[in-house]
Amino acid sequence: MIDIEGLRVRFGVNEVVHGVSLAVLRGGSFGLVGESGSGKSTILRAYSGLNPEWTGAMRLNGAELGRRRDRAFFRRVQMVFQDPYGSLHPRQTVDRALNEPLIVHGLGDRDARIARALSDVSLPGNVRFRYPHQLSGGQRQRVAIARSLMAEPDVLLLDEPTSALDVSVQAEVLNLLRDLQERRGLTYLLVSHNLAVVAHLCSTIGVMQGGDLVETLSANDLRAGRVRHPHTAELRALTVELEKDEAQPATAG
Amino acid sequence: MIVTRDWLLTEAPASRGQAAWGRRYRLWLQLRRNPLAMAGLLVILALIALSLLAPWLATHDPGVQDLSNRLARPSAAHWLGTDELGRDVYSRLLYGGRITLGMVVAVVVLVAPLGLAVGCVAGYAGGIWDRLLMRVTDVFLAFPRLILALAFVAALRPGVTSAVAAIALTAWPPYARLARAETLGLRGTDFIAAVRLCGAGPGRIVLRHIAPLCLPSLIVRVTLDMSSIILTAAGLGFLGMGAQPPSPEWGAMIATARRFILEQWWVPTAPGLAIFVASLAFNLLGDGLRDVLDPKQGA
């Protein structure tokens, strides 16, 4: 479904992604992990068409993607942003935000679609005409997910979809994403700095370091500790340690 | 549909309209807590009402001369006295409000959309468009406002229309700058990126998503600018480039009365006070609106 080959992205004289190749099958999910600045979000933005300064080849379902994306591309590929506080227009109600893709793509039956989209992401109907500032972070992210699904895309690009949320809300949103994927057969390309999040949602995981994809492995291999690259081992050790730290106060209390 | 306080303030509106009016009502409640802004608003509304009702409120025809009774002191017959041609100052003041405030409204109607459009397009399109539009803006900003307006009116025919055109011509660049600055800040936000990812074109993004967010600061700027537009209009009138006699424009009224400013002080005082009160009221309202509409204050 998603094919990226030798992708290089520059910001001015700085090359931040040095030739990354990856492939995601239809209905599959690929997780990119790495530290801040390793170029993982940049790959997403380049693929979504938000950043036109790239070289290499990117394909959607076998079709080559150019610099400019047409409307048909945005029907098939959508993105969920990291910060639910920044990704919703502050002066537009939830209804208006969900309406926008429908208007742009000329889809009918808007009322019913919006109501269905809200129930799909388990939001009560009474949030429909609220403004973003009247919603919690988790609710906002659900709205953002609902918006990305309005035009019924095949591919969802997820840019740290849970990192701005509370831990308890994180789990809810992750489960929602997994649920949606199963029901709709979506293809996910997920970016996160949190190995646990990626392992929870993705079957294949790519580890980024300094603009290179240093290792690609399956989630099972990762859990079992069958890693080859030292940076992967480092990240894994860090995650295990953090989880231990989190578990300890719980057992002590 | 019955519009009640509860209907407006509900946390779970049931329709688009209700949500929008609820937001506006909240802003109004916030504005109402600011006594100075409310005073400004009331004065402006009163001035507008007085000007609109001038034919019924005026005690005399503003154009009728009575040379036997020129420069009379305020009295029961002439509440604010008479001017050098024996015309009733009070009536001329009311009719003058129509001209002066009308000029202000005309300027704002011309200037605000133009500035908003130029600024938003420059800010969003960037590159060559940005440079082109902003250099044009710079050219206009480089001239002193009154001088440019004067030159423009002098080149045309002095009168209300050309005065409005001249003021509009000199007043739009700050709005374009403001709108551009706001747009630059908004262009990189995730919510605009999200709209782009919906597949919306640049026209739709600017018009439906960016311009509405630039509007509050523009409204504030306009209200604060009203006073300087009034002063420019009055200044042009004073210099004989605005409304032509016998039209009772406030600035022109002061100009003709300046010869008697020491002996018959009441003749220029009334229009002077009117200009002062109108400018002050617009400034107070603008300050209040800024507190309410400032986008940095969240909701």
XYZ file of N, CA and C in Angstrom, chain A residues 9 19 25 30 32 41 44 51-52 55 77 133 137 163 187 196 206 212 217 229 234 241:
66
model
N 15.059 14.041 2.711
C 14.363 15.310 2.941
C 15.370 16.325 3.450
N 17.815 8.974 2.894
C 17.549 7.780 2.103
C 16.894 6.665 2.883
N 2.134 -3.066 3.889
C 1.129 -3.781 3.112
C -0.267 -3.267 3.452
N 2.786 -0.066 10.315
C 4.230 0.077 10.430
C 4.493 1.189 11.437
N 7.225 3.742 13.266
C 8.563 4.321 13.235
C 8.873 4.833 14.632
N 8.968 12.048 12.047
C 7.800 12.855 11.674
C 7.969 13.470 10.289
N 6.667 11.304 7.644
C 5.201 11.376 7.547
C 4.764 12.618 6.802
N 5.257 18.541 3.166
C 6.614 19.023 2.942
C 7.070 18.607 1.544
N 7.130 19.558 0.615
C 7.442 19.191 -0.771
C 8.941 19.067 -1.064
N 13.427 14.125 -2.154
C 13.799 13.378 -3.361
C 13.671 11.904 -3.024
N -5.577 9.139 1.789
C -4.568 9.218 2.849
C -4.929 10.370 3.785
N -12.181 24.336 22.770
C -11.780 24.676 24.142
C -12.740 24.125 25.188
N -8.476 16.875 26.309
C -7.453 16.477 25.338
C -7.819 15.185 24.621
N 0.994 11.090 22.338
C 2.033 11.576 23.248
C 1.619 12.824 24.010
N -4.769 1.025 6.769
C -3.326 0.839 6.790
C -2.731 1.969 7.621
N 6.627 1.339 23.514
C 5.479 0.558 23.981
C 4.250 0.835 23.116
N 10.096 0.073 12.613
C 11.344 0.575 12.066
C 11.979 1.511 13.078
N 18.436 8.045 9.632
C 18.540 6.755 8.952
C 17.612 5.754 9.610
N 12.166 -4.514 12.251
C 11.967 -5.825 12.879
C 10.497 -5.985 13.237
N 20.547 -4.022 15.982
C 21.263 -2.741 16.040
C 21.362 -2.238 17.481
N 19.248 -0.127 22.839
C 19.239 1.007 23.772
C 17.815 1.463 24.084
N 13.165 -0.269 31.365
C 13.522 0.384 32.623
C 12.399 1.300 33.111
